[in-house]
Coordinates of C-alpha atoms in Angstrom, one line a residue:
Chain J
M558 CA 106.9 136.8 78.2
H559 CA 103.5 135.0 78.0
P560 CA 101.8 136.1 74.8
A561 CA 98.3 136.9 76.0
Y562 CA 95.9 136.8 73.1
S563 CA 93.9 139.7 74.5
V564 CA 96.9 142.0 74.5
I565 CA 98.1 140.8 71.0
F566 CA 94.7 141.5 69.6
F567 CA 94.5 144.9 71.4
T568 CA 97.8 146.2 70.1
T569 CA 97.4 145.0 66.5
A570 CA 93.7 145.9 66.1
S571 CA 94.0 149.3 67.7
G572 CA 97.3 149.9 65.8
A573 CA 95.6 149.2 62.5
G574 CA 92.6 151.3 63.4
Y575 CA 94.7 154.3 64.4
G576 CA 96.9 153.8 61.3
L577 CA 93.7 153.8 59.1
L578 CA 92.6 157.0 60.9
V579 CA 96.0 158.7 60.1
W580 CA 95.6 157.8 56.4
L581 CA 92.0 159.1 56.3
G582 CA 93.2 162.3 57.9
L583 CA 96.0 162.7 55.3
A584 CA 93.6 161.9 52.5
E585 CA 91.3 164.7 53.7
L586 CA 94.2 167.2 54.0
L587 CA 95.6 166.3 50.5
G588 CA 92.1 166.3 48.9
E589 CA 92.5 162.6 48.1
M590 CA 89.6 161.3 50.1
P591 CA 87.6 158.8 47.9
S592 CA 84.3 160.4 46.9
N593 CA 82.3 157.2 47.5
W594 CA 80.1 157.8 50.5
W595 CA 80.0 154.1 51.4
F596 CA 83.8 154.0 51.5
R597 CA 83.9 156.9 54.0
F598 CA 81.1 155.3 56.1
M599 CA 82.9 151.9 56.1
A600 CA 86.4 153.3 56.6
F601 CA 85.4 155.3 59.7
G602 CA 83.3 152.4 61.0
L603 CA 86.1 150.0 60.5
A604 CA 88.7 152.2 62.1
T605 CA 86.7 153.0 65.2
G606 CA 85.5 149.4 65.3
L607 CA 89.0 148.1 65.4
V608 CA 90.0 150.6 68.1
V609 CA 87.0 149.9 70.3
A610 CA 87.4 146.2 69.8
G611 CA 91.1 146.4 70.7
L612 CA 90.4 148.5 73.8
L613 CA 87.6 146.1 75.0
S614 CA 89.9 143.2 74.3
S615 CA 92.6 144.8 76.5
T616 CA 90.2 144.7 79.5
F617 CA 90.0 140.9 79.2
H618 CA 93.6 140.9 80.3
L619 CA 92.5 142.5 83.6
G620 CA 91.7 140.5 86.8
R621 CA 89.1 143.1 87.8
P622 CA 87.8 144.6 84.5
E623 CA 84.9 146.3 86.4
R624 CA 87.5 148.6 88.0
A625 CA 89.0 149.6 84.6
L626 CA 88.0 153.2 85.0
N627 CA 90.6 153.5 87.8
A628 CA 93.3 153.2 85.0
F629 CA 92.7 156.7 83.7
S630 CA 93.9 158.3 87.0
Q631 CA 97.8 157.9 87.0
W632 CA 98.8 159.6 83.7
R633 CA 101.5 161.5 85.5
S634 CA 103.6 158.4 85.9
S635 CA 102.2 155.5 84.0
W636 CA 102.4 154.9 80.3
L637 CA 99.5 152.5 80.5
S638 CA 97.3 155.2 82.1
R639 CA 98.5 157.8 79.5
E640 CA 97.6 155.3 76.7
G641 CA 94.1 154.9 78.2
V642 CA 93.5 158.7 78.5
L643 CA 94.8 159.4 75.0
A644 CA 92.7 156.5 73.5
V645 CA 89.6 158.0 74.9
A646 CA 90.6 161.6 74.1
T647 CA 91.2 160.5 70.4
F648 CA 87.5 159.7 70.1
I649 CA 86.7 163.4 70.2
P650 CA 88.5 164.6 67.0
V651 CA 87.7 161.2 65.3
A652 CA 84.0 161.7 66.0
L653 CA 84.1 165.3 64.7
F654 CA 86.2 164.2 61.6
G655 CA 83.8 161.3 60.9
L656 CA 80.7 163.5 61.2
A657 CA 82.3 166.0 58.8
S658 CA 83.4 163.4 56.3
V659 CA 80.5 161.0 56.4
F660 CA 77.5 163.1 57.4
G661 CA 78.6 166.6 56.2
L662 CA 78.4 168.1 59.7
F663 CA 81.0 170.7 60.9
V664 CA 82.6 170.5 57.4
D665 CA 84.1 174.0 57.7
A666 CA 86.6 172.7 60.2
A667 CA 87.2 169.3 58.6
D668 CA 90.9 169.9 58.1
L669 CA 91.3 170.8 61.7
W670 CA 89.6 167.6 62.8
A671 CA 91.8 165.7 60.4
V672 CA 95.0 167.2 61.8
L673 CA 93.9 166.5 65.4
T674 CA 92.9 162.9 64.5
I675 CA 96.4 162.3 63.0
I676 CA 98.1 163.8 66.0
F677 CA 96.1 162.0 68.6
A678 CA 96.1 158.6 66.8
L679 CA 99.9 158.7 66.5
L680 CA 100.3 159.8 70.1
T681 CA 98.1 156.9 71.3
V682 CA 100.1 154.3 69.3
W683 CA 103.3 155.8 70.7
C684 CA 102.0 155.5 74.2
T685 CA 101.1 151.9 73.6
S686 CA 104.6 151.2 72.5
M687 CA 106.0 153.1 75.5
I688 CA 104.2 150.7 77.9
Y689 CA 106.6 148.0 76.7
N690 CA 109.6 150.2 75.8
S691 CA 109.7 151.7 79.3
L692 CA 110.3 148.3 81.1
T693 CA 114.0 147.9 81.8
T694 CA 113.3 144.4 83.0
I695 CA 112.7 143.2 79.5
R696 CA 115.8 143.9 77.3
A697 CA 114.0 143.0 74.1
W698 CA 111.5 145.8 74.6
N699 CA 113.7 148.3 76.4
D700 CA 115.2 149.4 73.0
Q701 CA 114.5 152.8 71.5
I702 CA 113.6 151.1 68.2
V703 CA 110.4 149.7 69.6
P704 CA 108.2 152.9 69.4
P705 CA 109.2 153.5 65.7
V706 CA 108.4 149.8 64.9
Y707 CA 104.9 150.2 66.5
I708 CA 104.2 153.4 64.6
A709 CA 105.5 152.0 61.3
L710 CA 103.4 148.8 61.7
A711 CA 100.3 150.8 62.6
L712 CA 100.8 152.9 59.5
A713 CA 101.6 149.9 57.3
T714 CA 98.5 147.9 58.4
G715 CA 96.3 151.0 58.3
G716 CA 97.6 151.8 54.8
I717 CA 96.8 148.3 53.6
L718 CA 93.3 148.6 55.1
F719 CA 92.9 152.0 53.4
C720 CA 93.9 150.6 50.0
G721 CA 92.0 147.4 50.3
L722 CA 88.8 149.1 51.4
T723 CA 89.1 151.6 48.5
T724 CA 89.6 148.8 45.9
L725 CA 86.3 147.3 47.0
M726 CA 84.3 150.5 46.6
D727 CA 86.0 153.2 44.7
N728 CA 88.9 153.9 42.3
L729 CA 92.2 153.7 44.1
G730 CA 94.6 156.5 43.4
A731 CA 98.3 155.7 42.8
G732 CA 99.3 158.1 45.6
A733 CA 97.6 156.0 48.2
I734 CA 99.2 152.8 47.0
W735 CA 102.7 154.4 47.0
A736 CA 102.0 155.7 50.5
A737 CA 101.1 152.2 51.7
L738 CA 104.1 150.8 50.0
V739 CA 106.4 153.2 51.7
A740 CA 104.9 152.4 55.1
I741 CA 105.2 148.7 54.5
I742 CA 108.9 149.0 53.5
A743 CA 109.6 151.3 56.4
G744 CA 108.0 148.7 58.8
W745 CA 110.0 145.9 57.1
I746 CA 113.3 147.7 57.5
L747 CA 112.6 148.7 61.1
K748 CA 111.4 145.2 62.1
V749 CA 114.5 143.5 60.6
L750 CA 116.6 146.1 62.4
Y751 CA 114.8 145.3 65.6
W752 CA 115.5 141.6 65.2
S753 CA 119.2 142.1 64.4
R754 CA 119.5 144.4 67.5
L755 CA 117.7 141.7 69.6
D756 CA 120.0 139.0 68.4
G757 CA 123.1 141.1 68.7
R758 CA 122.6 142.5 72.2
K759 CA 124.9 141.3 75.0
L760 CA 123.3 139.6 78.0
T761 CA 125.2 141.1 80.9
L762 CA 123.3 139.8 83.9
T763 CA 123.7 136.3 85.3
T764 CA 122.1 134.3 88.1
A765 CA 125.0 135.2 90.3
D766 CA 124.2 138.9 89.8
A767 CA 120.5 138.1 90.5
I768 CA 121.3 136.7 94.0
G769 CA 123.9 139.4 94.6
L770 CA 127.0 137.1 94.6
P771 CA 128.8 137.8 91.3
K772 CA 132.1 136.6 92.8
L773 CA 130.8 133.0 93.2
G774 CA 131.0 132.3 89.5
R775 CA 128.4 130.1 87.8
V776 CA 125.2 129.8 89.9
R777 CA 122.6 127.2 89.0
P778 CA 119.4 126.1 90.6
I779 CA 119.4 122.8 92.4
E780 CA 115.9 122.9 94.0
S781 CA 112.9 124.9 93.0
P782 CA 111.0 126.9 95.6
H783 CA 107.8 125.3 94.4
S784 CA 106.9 122.0 92.7
Q785 CA 104.7 123.5 90.0
A786 CA 105.1 126.7 88.0
N787 CA 104.0 129.8 89.9
F788 CA 102.5 133.0 88.5
V789 CA 106.0 134.5 87.8
M790 CA 107.0 131.5 85.7
R791 CA 103.6 131.3 84.0
E792 CA 103.6 135.0 83.1
M793 CA 107.3 135.7 82.6
G794 CA 109.0 132.4 82.0
Y795 CA 107.6 132.0 78.5
T796 CA 110.3 131.6 75.9
V797 CA 110.2 129.9 72.5
G798 CA 113.1 128.0 71.0
R799 CA 115.3 130.0 68.6
R800 CA 114.6 127.7 65.7
H801 CA 110.9 128.1 66.2
A802 CA 111.3 131.9 66.3
D803 CA 113.3 131.9 63.1
R804 CA 110.5 130.2 61.2
L805 CA 107.9 132.6 62.6
R806 CA 110.1 135.6 61.7
T807 CA 110.1 134.4 58.1
Y808 CA 106.3 134.0 58.2
T809 CA 106.0 137.5 59.6
V810 CA 108.2 139.0 56.8
I811 CA 106.2 137.1 54.1
G812 CA 102.8 137.8 55.5
L813 CA 103.2 141.3 56.8
F814 CA 105.6 142.8 54.3
V815 CA 106.3 140.7 51.1
I816 CA 102.8 139.7 50.1
P817 CA 101.2 143.1 50.8
A818 CA 104.1 144.9 49.0
L819 CA 103.6 142.6 46.0
C820 CA 99.9 143.3 46.1
C821 CA 100.6 147.0 46.0
L822 CA 102.8 146.6 43.0
A823 CA 100.1 144.5 41.3
L824 CA 97.6 147.2 42.1
L825 CA 99.9 149.7 40.4
A826 CA 100.6 147.6 37.4
L827 CA 97.4 145.6 36.6
P828 CA 94.0 146.8 35.4
T829 CA 91.5 147.9 38.0
G830 CA 89.3 144.9 37.5
F831 CA 91.8 142.8 39.6
A832 CA 92.0 145.5 42.3
P833 CA 89.5 144.1 44.8
L834 CA 91.3 140.7 44.7
F835 CA 94.7 142.1 45.5
G836 CA 93.2 144.5 48.1
L837 CA 91.6 141.6 50.0
I838 CA 94.8 139.4 49.7
A839 CA 96.9 142.2 51.1
I840 CA 94.5 142.7 54.1
L841 CA 94.2 139.1 55.0
S842 CA 98.0 138.4 54.6
A843 CA 98.9 141.5 56.7
A844 CA 96.4 140.5 59.4
A845 CA 98.0 137.1 59.7
G846 CA 101.5 138.7 59.5
V847 CA 101.0 141.3 62.2
L848 CA 99.4 138.8 64.6
T849 CA 102.4 136.6 64.2
E850 CA 104.7 139.6 64.6
R851 CA 103.0 140.6 67.9
W852 CA 102.9 137.1 69.2
L853 CA 106.7 136.8 68.6
F854 CA 107.2 140.3 70.2
F855 CA 106.0 138.7 73.5
A856 CA 107.2 135.1 73.1
E857 CA 110.8 136.1 72.2
A858 CA 111.1 138.6 75.0
Q859 CA 113.0 137.4 78.0
H860 CA 112.4 138.9 81.5
V861 CA 115.2 139.5 84.0
V862 CA 113.3 137.4 86.6
S863 CA 114.0 134.3 84.5
L864 CA 117.5 134.4 86.1
Y865 CA 116.0 133.1 89.3
Y866 CA 114.5 130.2 87.4
G867 CA 117.3 128.7 85.5
A868 CA 118.1 131.2 82.7
E869 CA 121.9 131.7 82.6
A870 CA 121.9 135.2 81.3
A871 CA 119.5 138.1 80.8
Chain O
M1002 CA 99.0 158.3 93.5
T1003 CA 101.8 156.3 91.8
S1004 CA 104.3 159.1 91.5
L1005 CA 106.9 158.4 94.1
P1006 CA 107.1 160.3 97.3
A1007 CA 110.2 162.2 98.3
P1008 CA 112.7 159.7 99.7
S1009 CA 111.9 158.9 103.3
Q1010 CA 114.3 159.1 106.2
K1011 CA 113.0 155.9 107.5
K1012 CA 113.7 152.9 105.1
L1013 CA 112.2 149.8 106.7
G1014 CA 113.5 146.6 105.2
L1015 CA 115.0 143.2 105.6
V1016 CA 118.6 142.0 105.9
I1017 CA 118.9 138.3 104.9
D1018 CA 122.0 136.3 105.8
L1019 CA 122.9 133.9 103.0
D1020 CA 125.6 132.4 105.3
T1021 CA 123.2 131.1 107.8
C1022 CA 120.0 130.5 105.8
V1023 CA 119.4 126.8 105.7
G1024 CA 116.6 126.8 103.2
C1025 CA 114.0 125.4 105.6
Q1026 CA 111.1 127.4 104.1
A1027 CA 109.9 128.4 107.6
C1028 CA 109.9 132.1 106.5
A1029 CA 107.9 131.3 103.4
T1030 CA 105.3 129.2 105.2
S1031 CA 104.9 131.6 108.1
C1032 CA 104.6 134.5 105.6
K1033 CA 101.8 132.6 103.8
E1034 CA 100.1 131.8 107.1
W1035 CA 100.2 135.4 108.5
N1036 CA 99.4 137.2 105.2
T1037 CA 96.6 135.0 104.1
G1038 CA 94.7 136.6 107.0
G1039 CA 96.5 139.9 106.8
F1040 CA 96.5 143.2 104.9
S1041 CA 96.2 141.7 101.4
G1042 CA 94.8 138.4 102.3
P1043 CA 93.5 135.9 101.5
L1044 CA 96.3 134.5 99.4
S1045 CA 94.5 132.0 97.3
D1046 CA 95.7 128.6 96.0
Q1047 CA 94.7 127.0 92.7
D1048 CA 94.1 123.3 92.3
P1049 CA 95.7 122.6 95.7
Y1050 CA 95.1 118.9 95.8
G1051 CA 95.2 118.3 92.0
A1052 CA 97.9 117.7 89.4
D1053 CA 99.0 121.4 89.1
P1054 CA 98.9 123.0 92.5
H1055 CA 100.0 126.6 92.6
G1056 CA 99.2 129.7 94.6
T1057 CA 100.0 133.2 95.8
W1058 CA 103.1 133.4 98.0
L1059 CA 104.9 136.6 98.9
N1060 CA 108.2 134.9 99.7
R1061 CA 110.0 132.1 97.8
V1062 CA 113.1 130.3 98.9
H1063 CA 115.4 129.1 96.1
M1064 CA 118.3 126.7 96.4
Y1065 CA 121.3 127.3 94.2
E1066 CA 124.7 125.7 93.7
A1067 CA 127.6 128.0 93.2
G1068 CA 131.2 127.6 92.3
E1069 CA 133.0 124.6 90.7
G1070 CA 134.6 121.4 91.9
D1071 CA 135.7 121.3 95.5
D1072 CA 134.7 125.0 95.9
T1073 CA 131.1 124.2 95.1
R1074 CA 128.7 125.4 97.7
T1075 CA 124.9 125.5 98.3
V1076 CA 123.3 128.9 98.6
N1077 CA 119.8 129.1 99.9
F1078 CA 118.2 132.3 98.7
P1079 CA 114.9 133.7 100.0
R1080 CA 113.3 136.1 97.5
S1081 CA 110.7 138.7 98.4
C1082 CA 109.9 142.4 97.8
L1083 CA 113.0 144.5 98.3
H1084 CA 110.9 147.7 99.0
C1085 CA 113.0 149.6 96.4
E1086 CA 113.6 153.3 96.7
T1087 CA 112.7 153.8 93.0
P1088 CA 110.3 151.0 92.3
A1089 CA 109.1 150.9 88.7
C1090 CA 106.3 148.6 89.8
V1091 CA 104.7 151.6 91.5
T1092 CA 105.2 154.2 88.7
V1093 CA 103.8 151.9 86.0
C1094 CA 100.6 151.3 87.9
P1095 CA 97.8 152.9 86.0
T1096 CA 95.3 153.0 88.9
G1097 CA 97.3 154.3 91.9
A1098 CA 96.7 151.0 93.7
S1099 CA 100.5 150.5 94.0
Y1100 CA 102.2 153.0 96.2
K1101 CA 105.3 153.6 98.3
R1102 CA 104.6 154.9 101.7
A1103 CA 106.2 158.3 102.4
E1104 CA 106.6 157.6 106.1
D1105 CA 108.6 154.4 106.1
G1106 CA 109.2 153.4 102.4
I1107 CA 107.0 150.3 102.5
V1108 CA 105.7 149.4 99.0
L1109 CA 102.0 148.3 99.1
V1110 CA 99.1 147.4 96.8
N1111 CA 95.6 148.7 97.7
P1112 CA 93.5 145.5 97.3
D1113 CA 90.4 147.6 96.7
T1114 CA 91.6 149.5 93.6
C1115 CA 94.0 147.2 91.9
I1116 CA 92.6 146.1 88.5
G1117 CA 94.9 143.1 88.0
C1118 CA 96.6 144.4 84.8
K1119 CA 99.8 142.6 86.0
L1120 CA 102.0 145.4 84.5
C1121 CA 103.7 145.9 87.9
S1122 CA 104.9 142.2 87.8
W1123 CA 106.4 142.9 84.4
A1124 CA 108.2 146.0 85.8
C1125 CA 109.7 144.1 88.8
P1126 CA 113.1 142.4 88.1
Y1127 CA 112.9 140.5 91.3
G1128 CA 109.7 138.6 90.7
A1129 CA 108.3 140.0 94.0
R1130 CA 104.7 140.5 92.8
E1131 CA 102.4 137.6 92.3
Y1132 CA 98.9 137.6 90.8
D1133 CA 96.1 136.2 92.9
Y1134 CA 94.1 134.1 90.3
A1135 CA 91.1 134.0 92.6
D1136 CA 91.0 137.6 93.6
G1137 CA 92.1 139.1 90.3
T1138 CA 94.6 141.5 92.0
M1139 CA 98.3 141.6 92.6
K1140 CA 99.8 140.6 95.9
K1141 CA 103.2 141.4 97.4
C1142 CA 105.2 141.4 100.6
T1143 CA 103.7 144.1 103.0
L1144 CA 106.7 143.9 105.3
C1145 CA 104.0 142.7 107.7
V1146 CA 102.7 146.3 108.0
D1147 CA 99.9 144.8 110.1
R1148 CA 102.4 143.4 112.6
I1149 CA 105.2 145.8 112.9
Y1150 CA 103.0 148.7 114.2
N1151 CA 100.5 146.4 115.9
E1152 CA 100.3 147.4 119.6
T1153 CA 98.0 144.4 120.4
L1154 CA 101.0 142.1 119.8
E1155 CA 103.8 141.6 122.3
P1156 CA 106.7 143.9 121.5
E1157 CA 108.9 141.0 120.3
D1158 CA 106.2 140.0 117.8
R1159 CA 106.2 143.4 116.2
Q1160 CA 108.3 142.3 113.3
P1161 CA 107.6 140.5 110.0
A1162 CA 106.4 137.0 110.4
C1163 CA 109.3 135.6 108.3
V1164 CA 111.9 137.2 110.7
R1165 CA 110.1 135.9 113.7
A1166 CA 109.9 132.4 112.2
C1167 CA 113.5 132.0 111.0
P1168 CA 115.1 129.3 113.2
T1169 CA 118.7 130.3 112.4
G1170 CA 118.3 134.0 112.9
A1171 CA 119.2 134.6 109.2
R1172 CA 116.5 137.3 108.8
H1173 CA 116.7 140.7 110.3
F1174 CA 114.2 143.6 110.2
G1175 CA 114.9 147.3 110.8
D1176 CA 115.5 150.8 109.5
L1177 CA 118.1 150.8 106.8
G1178 CA 117.8 154.5 106.5
D1179 CA 119.4 155.0 109.9
P1180 CA 123.1 154.2 109.8
T1181 CA 123.2 153.5 113.5
S1182 CA 120.5 150.9 113.5
A1183 CA 121.4 147.2 114.2
V1184 CA 120.6 146.2 110.6
S1185 CA 122.7 149.0 109.1
Q1186 CA 125.6 148.0 111.3
L1187 CA 125.2 144.4 110.2
V1188 CA 125.2 145.4 106.6
A1189 CA 128.4 147.4 107.2
D1190 CA 130.2 144.7 109.1
R1191 CA 129.3 141.9 106.6
E1192 CA 129.5 143.9 103.4
G1193 CA 125.8 143.4 102.6
V1194 CA 124.8 143.8 99.0
A1195 CA 121.8 145.0 97.0
L1196 CA 120.5 142.8 94.2
M1197 CA 121.2 143.9 90.6
P1198 CA 121.9 147.5 91.5
E1199 CA 122.7 148.2 87.8
L1200 CA 119.0 148.1 87.0
G1201 CA 118.5 151.3 89.0
Y1202 CA 115.7 150.2 91.4
N1203 CA 117.7 151.0 94.5
P1204 CA 116.5 148.1 96.7
V1205 CA 116.3 148.7 100.4
N1206 CA 116.7 145.1 101.5
R1207 CA 120.3 143.8 101.7
Y1208 CA 121.7 140.3 101.5
L1209 CA 124.8 139.2 103.5
P1210 CA 127.1 137.1 101.4
P1211 CA 128.3 133.7 102.7
R1212 CA 131.4 133.9 104.9
E1213 CA 134.7 132.6 103.6
R1214 CA 135.2 128.9 104.4
R1215 CA 137.4 128.4 107.5
N1216 CA 139.3 125.5 105.8
A1217 CA 139.2 126.0 102.1
P1218 CA 139.3 122.7 100.4
S1219 CA 142.2 123.7 98.2
A1220 CA 144.4 124.4 101.3
D1221 CA 144.3 121.0 103.0
T1222 CA 143.8 118.3 100.4
T1223 CA 147.3 116.8 101.0
T1224 CA 146.8 116.0 104.7
T1225 CA 143.4 114.4 104.6
A1226 CA 143.0 113.1 101.1
A1227 CA 142.1 109.4 100.8
P1228 CA 144.5 107.2 99.0
A1229 CA 143.8 107.3 95.3
V1230 CA 141.5 104.5 94.3
G1231 CA 142.5 102.9 91.0
T1232 CA 140.0 101.4 88.6
D1233 CA 141.0 97.9 89.8
A1234 CA 140.3 98.6 93.5
G1235 CA 138.0 96.2 95.2
V1236 CA 134.6 97.0 96.8
V1237 CA 136.2 97.1 100.3
D1238 CA 138.9 99.6 99.2
K1239 CA 136.2 101.7 97.6
F1240 CA 134.1 101.6 100.8
F1241 CA 137.0 102.6 103.0
A1242 CA 138.0 105.4 100.6
W1243 CA 134.4 106.6 100.7
A1244 CA 134.2 106.3 104.5
D1245 CA 137.5 108.2 104.9
K1246 CA 136.3 111.0 102.7
A1247 CA 133.0 111.2 104.4
L1248 CA 134.4 111.3 107.9
T1249 CA 137.1 113.8 107.0
R1250 CA 134.6 116.5 106.1

């Protein structure tokens, strides 16, 4: 699948934003919210900023962005529509939670806003993952491990942001670091499992199946219907060589999991004077890692339609 | 509304004969010609006279080679929307622009509400939907909905442009929901197939497999085979061997 930068940025930025909101909610519920006002101001600003930037970015993928409001109408059948509706609905508890936490308004119900923020943020990320997971045409995505991977990576990147931001402005509690570490390791395990399932899956469809003549044996194209790549090939014919993918998988593991995990350990072990440095390294490394991960998620995914254009199996 | 309607009695679709299709592209070009002025027209082209010309077409004719050795055969394969009974391209649509008509099962895109998110093209295993880069919306086969019910056309023209254009009669249009219709009979007689039924889209269109060869090459190689030409054969021997082989076919 063609890795569109707008969609890569949308899923990673909004994922990290929703992940950060989940951790802010948990911090509120557990009484672990950093007391520094600037932290809360910056954390809510960053989380909503990432979500808004992600949602705006997703509209750049549209041919007719001026009609984007239509996309809220078909939540009965479409995961994309559900994701849009939930993304907008999530702003309500987030706004109330932010007003309570940052400006001291509606404080009495702060825990309720926190709970609703956690639920809606997780549901939105789940809907994002279901847009991809529901497509039976793309075997790499039509795997039930995809939603857990999306949620774990949102929590890992959000946790890294939470810790990194705290180190810059406040004293970081060990509980938050451990929580981030658990999310990072969970994401690591799930992503490696995803790749092993991706590599291990059997490709059962052939070009002969695609043209309805499975008895004819091996079918190969001898003449293309068009001289230059058409939309279908440009959008869905994108595949990267396996060797290329292997290297990028290694970069993903190092950037998204190994370096942030080591930073977490350093934050636990070293004096707090070093904390902002490790916090920043973890954020930058995870950002590069998750962008690579998401690029690969698209680039490695093979669409069934490629059978018509020379792929031997899908 | 992208939720699917109850299955219709009437299931309009195409039956394409892979035995008689000669891959001439007449269906594809007549489709482009009609539909660029039709329901979802214009169908734009990009860089048409440049180095990378491409454009929106609703029908694509592939050419494949199948089998091995003497059993190798060419299969010409026109590919367009199959007007599936459970089309995921419709249910994934966030706007309601994609819909399946309750009255005859035709799958259409409303060109006025499509936002061009391309998700329907991701959901279609058959590559039937193409993005119009100029219009920013998705285009697909309309089964010439603007011809088949068009009373200003002569009755014989009230069928899809591709069917009307096919010089070998390899394309047939009709109601596949009616077991007594000519197309249903044809599918029954020739054991017509649906494409990749295991994916669960329940295509309406059917493809008729190529007929068995009348003189399978494995059966008569002894009677007409040319004398074996050794490596030391002269140019004249090789020429006659080639001519014999060519004329025997």
